[in-house]
Coordinates of C-alpha atoms and ligand atoms in Angstrom, one line a residue:
M88 CA 0.0 0.0 0.0
S89 CA 1.4 3.3 -1.0
A90 CA 1.2 6.5 1.0
A91 CA -0.9 9.1 -0.9
T92 CA 0.4 11.9 1.2
P93 CA 3.6 10.9 2.9
P94 CA 3.6 12.4 6.5
G95 CA 5.9 15.3 6.8
A96 CA 5.5 16.3 3.2
P97 CA 4.7 19.9 2.7
V98 CA 1.0 20.4 2.2
S99 CA -0.7 23.3 0.4
D100 CA -3.0 23.9 3.4
P101 CA -0.9 25.1 6.3
V102 CA -1.9 24.4 9.9
S103 CA -3.0 27.9 10.6
D104 CA -4.2 30.5 8.2
P105 CA -2.5 33.8 8.6
V106 CA -4.5 36.0 10.9
S107 CA -6.1 38.6 8.6
G108 CA -4.8 42.0 9.6
S109 CA -7.4 44.6 10.4
A110 CA -5.1 47.5 11.2
S111 CA -7.8 50.1 10.8
D112 CA -10.1 49.0 13.6
S113 CA -8.1 50.1 16.6
A114 CA -5.5 52.7 17.6
S115 CA -3.6 50.0 19.5
T116 CA -2.5 48.4 16.2
A117 CA -1.0 51.6 14.9
A118 CA 2.5 50.7 16.0
S119 CA 2.5 47.4 14.1
T120 CA 3.9 47.3 10.5
P121 CA 1.1 46.4 8.1
G122 CA 1.4 43.0 6.6
V123 CA 4.0 41.7 9.1
L124 CA 3.0 38.8 11.2
P125 CA 4.6 37.1 14.2
R126 CA 7.3 34.7 13.2
L127 CA 6.1 31.0 13.7
R128 CA 8.3 27.9 13.6
S129 CA 9.1 26.9 10.0
T130 CA 8.4 23.3 10.9
L131 CA 4.7 24.1 11.1
E132 CA 4.5 24.4 7.3
G133 CA 5.2 20.7 6.8
V134 CA 2.6 19.6 9.3
P135 CA -0.8 18.6 7.9
A136 CA -3.9 19.6 9.8
Y137 CA -5.9 16.9 11.6
V138 CA -8.9 15.9 9.6
A139 CA -11.7 15.0 11.9
G140 CA -14.5 12.6 10.9
K141 CA -17.5 14.5 9.6
P142 CA -20.8 14.5 11.6
A143 CA -23.8 12.6 10.4
A144 CA -25.5 14.4 7.6
P145 CA -29.3 14.2 6.9
A146 CA -30.4 12.1 4.0
P147 CA -33.9 12.2 2.7
G148 CA -36.1 9.6 4.4
L149 CA -33.2 7.9 6.1
T150 CA -31.8 8.0 9.7
P151 CA -28.3 9.4 9.4
Y152 CA -25.4 7.6 11.0
K153 CA -21.9 8.7 11.9
A154 CA -19.4 6.0 11.0
S155 CA -16.4 8.3 10.5
S156 CA -14.6 8.6 13.8
N157 CA -14.5 5.0 15.3
E158 CA -16.7 6.1 18.2
N159 CA -18.8 3.8 20.3
P160 CA -22.4 4.0 19.2
Y161 CA -23.8 3.3 22.7
P162 CA -24.6 6.2 24.9
P163 CA -22.9 6.5 28.3
L164 CA -24.1 4.1 31.0
P165 CA -26.5 5.7 33.5
S166 CA -24.1 4.9 36.4
V167 CA -21.3 6.7 34.5
L168 CA -23.6 9.7 33.9
E169 CA -24.4 9.8 37.6
A170 CA -20.7 9.8 38.5
V171 CA -20.1 12.6 36.0
A172 CA -23.0 14.7 37.4
R173 CA -21.6 14.3 40.9
A174 CA -18.1 15.3 39.8
A175 CA -19.6 18.3 37.9
A176 CA -20.6 19.8 41.3
D177 CA -16.9 20.5 41.9
L178 CA -16.2 22.3 38.6
N179 CA -15.0 25.4 40.5
R180 CA -12.1 23.3 41.8
Y181 CA -9.0 22.0 39.9
P182 CA -9.1 18.2 39.6
D183 CA -6.9 15.9 41.7
F184 CA -3.5 16.7 40.2
A185 CA -2.2 13.1 40.7
A186 CA -5.5 11.6 39.5
T187 CA -5.2 9.3 42.5
A188 CA -8.5 7.4 42.4
M189 CA -8.4 6.9 38.6
T190 CA -4.8 5.7 38.7
T191 CA -5.6 3.3 41.5
A192 CA -8.6 2.0 39.6
I193 CA -6.6 1.5 36.4
A194 CA -3.7 -0.2 38.2
E195 CA -6.0 -2.6 40.0
R196 CA -8.1 -3.5 37.0
F197 CA -5.2 -4.1 34.6
G198 CA -2.7 -5.4 37.2
V199 CA 0.0 -2.9 36.6
P200 CA 2.1 -1.1 39.2
R201 CA 1.0 2.5 39.8
E202 CA 4.5 3.8 39.1
C203 CA 4.3 2.4 35.6
L204 CA 1.2 4.5 34.8
A205 CA 0.8 7.9 33.3
T206 CA -2.6 9.3 32.4
G207 CA -3.3 12.0 29.8
T208 CA -5.8 13.9 27.7
G209 CA -6.6 11.0 25.5
S210 CA -3.9 8.8 24.1
V211 CA -3.3 11.6 21.6
G212 CA -2.2 13.7 24.5
L213 CA 0.2 11.0 25.7
L214 CA 1.5 10.7 22.2
A215 CA 2.6 14.3 22.2
Q216 CA 4.2 13.7 25.6
L217 CA 6.0 10.7 24.3
V218 CA 7.5 12.7 21.4
Q219 CA 8.4 15.5 23.8
I220 CA 10.3 13.2 26.2
T221 CA 12.3 11.5 23.5
C222 CA 12.9 13.8 20.5
D223 CA 15.0 16.8 19.9
P224 CA 14.6 18.7 16.6
G225 CA 15.8 16.5 13.8
D226 CA 15.4 13.2 15.6
E227 CA 13.6 10.5 13.8
V228 CA 10.4 8.7 14.5
V229 CA 9.7 5.5 12.5
L230 CA 6.1 4.9 11.9
P231 CA 3.9 2.7 9.8
W232 CA 1.9 4.3 7.0
R233 CA -0.9 4.5 6.4
S234 CA -1.7 4.6 10.0
F235 CA -3.2 7.0 12.6
E236 CA -2.9 10.5 11.2
A237 CA -2.1 12.0 14.6
Y238 CA 1.4 10.4 14.4
P239 CA 3.0 12.5 11.7
I240 CA 1.3 15.6 13.0
T241 CA 2.6 15.1 16.6
V242 CA 6.0 14.3 15.3
G243 CA 6.1 17.3 13.0
L244 CA 4.9 19.7 15.6
A245 CA 7.9 18.7 17.8
G246 CA 10.3 19.4 15.0
A247 CA 11.2 15.8 14.8
R248 CA 11.2 13.9 11.5
A249 CA 8.6 11.3 10.6
V250 CA 10.0 8.2 8.8
P251 CA 7.0 6.5 7.3
V252 CA 7.3 2.9 6.3
P253 CA 4.6 1.7 3.9
L254 CA 2.3 -1.1 5.0
T255 CA 2.4 -4.5 3.2
A256 CA -0.1 -5.5 0.5
E257 CA -2.3 -7.0 3.3
A258 CA -2.4 -3.5 5.0
R259 CA -0.2 -4.8 7.8
H260 CA 2.9 -3.2 9.4
D261 CA 6.0 -4.2 7.5
L262 CA 8.0 -4.9 10.6
P263 CA 11.3 -6.0 8.9
A264 CA 11.2 -2.8 6.8
M265 CA 10.5 -0.8 10.0
A266 CA 13.4 -2.4 11.8
A267 CA 15.6 -1.5 8.8
A268 CA 14.5 2.1 8.9
I269 CA 15.9 2.6 12.4
T270 CA 19.1 4.8 12.4
D271 CA 21.3 6.5 15.0
R272 CA 18.8 9.4 15.0
T273 CA 15.7 7.2 15.8
R274 CA 14.3 7.9 19.2
L275 CA 10.8 6.5 18.9
V276 CA 9.0 3.8 16.9
M277 CA 5.3 3.8 16.6
L278 CA 3.3 0.6 16.3
C279 CA -0.5 0.7 15.9
S280 CA -2.2 -2.5 16.8
P281 CA -4.9 -2.9 15.5
N282 CA -3.8 -0.5 12.8
N283 CA -6.1 2.5 12.3
P284 CA -7.4 2.9 9.6
T285 CA -6.7 -0.5 7.9
G286 CA -7.6 -2.9 10.7
P287 CA -5.1 -5.7 11.2
A288 CA -3.4 -6.2 14.6
L289 CA 0.2 -7.3 15.2
R290 CA 0.7 -11.0 16.0
R291 CA 2.9 -12.3 18.9
E292 CA 5.7 -13.8 16.9
E293 CA 6.3 -11.0 14.5
L294 CA 6.0 -8.4 17.3
E295 CA 8.5 -10.2 19.6
R296 CA 11.0 -10.8 16.8
F297 CA 10.8 -7.0 15.9
L298 CA 11.2 -6.0 19.6
D299 CA 14.3 -8.2 19.9
E300 CA 15.8 -6.3 17.0
V301 CA 15.1 -2.7 18.1
P302 CA 18.1 -1.1 20.0
R303 CA 17.3 -1.1 23.8
D304 CA 17.6 2.7 23.9
V305 CA 14.9 3.3 21.3
L306 CA 11.4 3.7 22.8
V307 CA 8.7 1.6 21.0
V308 CA 5.1 2.7 21.5
L309 CA 2.5 0.1 21.1
D310 CA -0.7 2.0 20.5
E311 CA -3.5 -0.3 21.5
A312 CA -6.5 2.1 21.2
Y313 CA -8.7 -0.8 20.0
R314 CA -7.2 -3.7 22.1
E315 CA -10.6 -4.5 23.7
F316 CA -12.0 -5.5 20.2
V317 CA -9.3 -8.0 19.4
R318 CA -10.4 -11.7 19.4
D319 CA -7.5 -13.2 17.4
P320 CA -5.6 -15.5 19.9
E321 CA -2.4 -14.9 18.0
V322 CA -2.5 -11.2 18.9
P323 CA -0.8 -10.7 22.2
D324 CA -1.8 -8.4 25.1
G325 CA 0.6 -5.5 24.9
L326 CA 0.8 -5.4 28.7
A327 CA 2.3 -8.9 28.7
V328 CA 4.6 -8.2 25.8
R329 CA 5.9 -5.1 27.7
E330 CA 7.0 -7.1 30.7
G331 CA 10.8 -7.4 30.8
R332 CA 11.1 -4.8 28.0
A333 CA 12.0 -1.4 29.5
N334 CA 11.8 0.3 26.0
V335 CA 8.2 -0.6 25.3
V336 CA 5.2 1.7 26.2
V337 CA 1.6 0.6 25.8
L338 CA -1.0 3.3 25.0
R339 CA -4.6 2.7 25.9
T340 CA -7.7 4.9 25.7
F341 CA -11.1 5.2 27.2
S342 CA -12.4 6.8 23.9
K343 CA -13.3 3.7 22.0
A344 CA -14.4 0.5 23.9
Y345 CA -15.3 2.5 27.0
G346 CA -17.3 5.1 25.0
L347 CA -15.8 8.2 26.6
A348 CA -14.4 9.9 23.6
G349 CA -15.8 13.3 24.6
L350 CA -14.0 13.3 27.9
R351 CA -10.4 13.0 26.6
V352 CA -8.7 10.4 28.8
G353 CA -6.2 7.7 28.2
Y354 CA -3.2 6.1 29.8
A355 CA 0.3 4.8 29.2
V356 CA 2.0 1.8 30.8
A357 CA 5.7 2.1 30.8
H358 CA 8.9 1.6 32.7
P359 CA 8.7 3.7 35.9
Q360 CA 11.3 6.2 34.7
V361 CA 9.5 6.6 31.3
A362 CA 6.2 7.0 33.1
A363 CA 7.6 9.6 35.4
A364 CA 8.9 11.6 32.4
L365 CA 5.5 11.3 30.8
R366 CA 3.9 12.7 34.0
K367 CA 6.4 15.6 33.9
A368 CA 5.5 16.5 30.3
A369 CA 1.7 16.4 31.0
T370 CA -0.5 19.5 30.8
P371 CA -1.1 20.2 34.5
F372 CA -4.7 19.2 35.5
G373 CA -5.3 18.1 31.9
V374 CA -7.6 15.2 32.8
S375 CA -10.7 16.8 34.2
G376 CA -12.4 15.7 37.4
V377 CA -15.4 14.7 35.3
A378 CA -13.2 12.4 33.2
Q379 CA -11.5 10.9 36.2
A380 CA -14.9 10.2 37.8
A381 CA -16.2 8.6 34.6
V382 CA -13.2 6.3 34.4
V383 CA -13.4 5.2 38.0
S384 CA -17.1 4.5 37.5
S385 CA -16.5 2.6 34.2
L386 CA -14.0 0.3 35.9
Q387 CA -16.5 -0.8 38.7
P388 CA -17.3 -4.5 38.2
E389 CA -20.9 -4.0 37.2
A390 CA -20.2 -1.2 34.7
A391 CA -17.2 -3.1 33.3
R392 CA -19.4 -6.1 32.7
E393 CA -22.0 -4.0 30.9
L394 CA -19.3 -2.3 28.8
D395 CA -17.8 -5.7 27.9
E396 CA -21.2 -6.9 26.7
R397 CA -21.4 -3.9 24.4
V398 CA -17.9 -4.6 23.0
E399 CA -19.0 -8.2 22.5
A400 CA -22.0 -7.0 20.5
L401 CA -19.8 -4.7 18.4
V402 CA -17.4 -7.6 17.7
A403 CA -20.3 -9.7 16.5
E404 CA -21.4 -6.9 14.2
R405 CA -17.9 -6.6 12.9
A406 CA -17.8 -10.3 12.0
R407 CA -21.1 -9.9 10.2
V408 CA -20.0 -6.8 8.3
L409 CA -16.6 -8.3 7.4
A410 CA -18.1 -11.5 6.1
G411 CA -20.8 -9.6 4.2
L412 CA -18.3 -7.3 2.5
R413 CA -15.9 -10.1 1.6
A414 CA -18.8 -12.1 0.1
Q415 CA -19.6 -9.1 -2.1
G416 CA -16.0 -9.2 -3.3
W417 CA -14.4 -6.4 -1.3
A418 CA -10.8 -7.2 -0.4
V419 CA -11.3 -6.1 3.2
P420 CA -8.2 -6.7 5.4
D421 CA -8.5 -8.4 8.8
A422 CA -10.6 -6.2 11.0
D423 CA -9.3 -6.4 14.6
G424 CA -10.8 -3.0 15.8
N425 CA -14.3 -1.5 15.6
F426 CA -14.0 -0.5 12.0
V427 CA -13.5 -2.0 8.5
W428 CA -11.3 -0.8 5.6
L429 CA -12.6 -0.7 2.0
P430 CA -9.4 -0.6 -0.2
A431 CA -11.2 1.5 -2.8
G432 CA -8.0 3.1 -4.2
A433 CA -8.7 6.0 -6.6
D434 CA -12.4 5.3 -6.1
S435 CA -12.3 6.2 -2.4
S436 CA -13.9 9.6 -2.5
R437 CA -16.7 8.3 -4.8
V438 CA -17.4 5.4 -2.4
A439 CA -17.5 7.8 0.6
A440 CA -19.8 10.1 -1.3
R441 CA -22.2 7.3 -2.2
L442 CA -22.4 6.1 1.4
G443 CA -22.8 9.7 2.6
E444 CA -25.7 10.3 0.2
R445 CA -27.4 7.3 1.9
G446 CA -26.9 8.8 5.3
L447 CA -23.8 6.9 6.3
V448 CA -20.9 9.3 6.9
V449 CA -17.6 7.5 6.6
R450 CA -13.9 8.5 6.4
P451 CA -12.1 8.5 3.0
Y452 CA -8.2 8.5 3.0
G453 CA -7.0 10.0 -0.2
D454 CA -6.6 7.4 -2.9
D455 CA -6.0 4.6 -0.4
G456 CA -9.3 3.6 0.9
V457 CA -12.3 4.3 3.1
R458 CA -12.7 3.5 6.8
V459 CA -16.1 2.7 8.1
T460 CA -16.8 2.4 11.8
V461 CA -18.9 -0.6 13.0
A462 CA -21.8 1.2 14.4
E463 CA -25.5 0.6 15.1
P464 CA -26.9 -2.5 13.4
E465 CA -29.0 -0.4 11.0
A466 CA -25.9 1.6 10.0
N467 CA -24.1 -1.7 9.4
D468 CA -27.0 -2.9 7.3
R469 CA -26.8 0.3 5.3
L470 CA -23.1 -0.2 4.7
L471 CA -23.7 -3.7 3.4
E472 CA -26.5 -2.6 1.2
V473 CA -24.7 0.3 -0.5
A474 CA -21.3 -1.5 -0.6
G475 CA -23.1 -4.3 -2.5
E476 CA -24.6 -1.8 -4.9
L477 CA -21.2 -0.3 -5.5
R478 CA -19.7 -3.7 -6.3
A479 CA -22.6 -4.4 -8.7
G480 CA -22.1 -1.0 -10.4
S481 CA -25.6 0.1 -9.5
A482 CA -24.6 2.9 -7.0
Ligands
PLP1963 C1 -8.8 6.8 18.5 C2 -7.4 6.5 18.6 C3 -6.6 6.9 19.7 C4 -7.3 7.5 20.8 O1 -7.3 8.8 20.9 P1 -7.8 9.5 22.2 O2 -6.9 10.7 22.2 O3 -7.5 8.6 23.3 O4 -9.2 9.8 22.0 C5 -5.3 6.6 19.7 N1 -4.7 5.9 18.8 C6 -5.4 5.5 17.7 C7 -4.7 4.7 16.7 C8 -6.7 5.8 17.6 O5 -7.4 5.4 16.5

């Protein structure tokens, strides 16, 4: 699979448009030279802007669905909403700086020592902290491509250099090529398992062989944002893989399986010294009290059981969608997360447009393909219906 827009490549649409000068509206601007703007870091010019999934758009006579951001279609549990409402009563206060209750709940639920944990404003927040604690300007970050678009953005913003390694024809990480891309300047390696947006997760043997090859002083990030949806027994639990490997960090999030995307909270499991550095690089009080309360509530046994059932239902829907699409002739790669990948190539924007017209908003990626989130059963039915028509040439 080729990268349509290699990360780090200059793009025509810069991150921020120049602020339009309006020198005439105030006397306070009289001293400024017309047309001269504050000098920003040149590295910004090569950083693409994050493209968020579009909201559901109305379609005549059809219920619209948003399948463009890999969100959980289930609304928050009543018990979680109650915890959030209670926490909201303290909004005039800063949250617990050390996120004590949340950290304890995560440590107990996943069996990790507290000193190995760092929490952050979503795993995207932790990602930025990881680059901050490892990379000086010009240092290299090896990453799979196509993968999560936040990777090249985060790396570029830090002034580090993204080294994208194309996926294999099966839309999997090319781990031997990634190992070969590591140089003296490499400080970080990103792994995305399951890979967003293509779907496959890394298997135990290939992953362990790769980790054995990576120099011990290079940090490897195993981004497991979709770990809870994995059912393939050959795919290891990153937390087990990490044991005995001081240079491996596991990233997890409450945005997907736990359905808390709107609260921005995730965690990293790392060697205590790496975790301490991550905490140092965190935005102070970044994880709100409301988010902390929602996580604690979500990890209570009863809530956790209900959330697991929802994940199980989504996994069953994923199997149904995957089988249906493959039966139609779509070459969909293994889908280990809560989404499927239609490798539509140059047809991607047309496929996305046809689905959008039928009330299913999805996420196209240049000329590579289209990612569709496994959502409500009716949304999944709609996908199968329109995808079938597209294969038959009638849509
Ligand atoms: C959704 C996603 C995340 C999670 O982001 P949050 O900031 O935690 O919401 C991280 N990594 C990947 C690959 C994702 O797809």
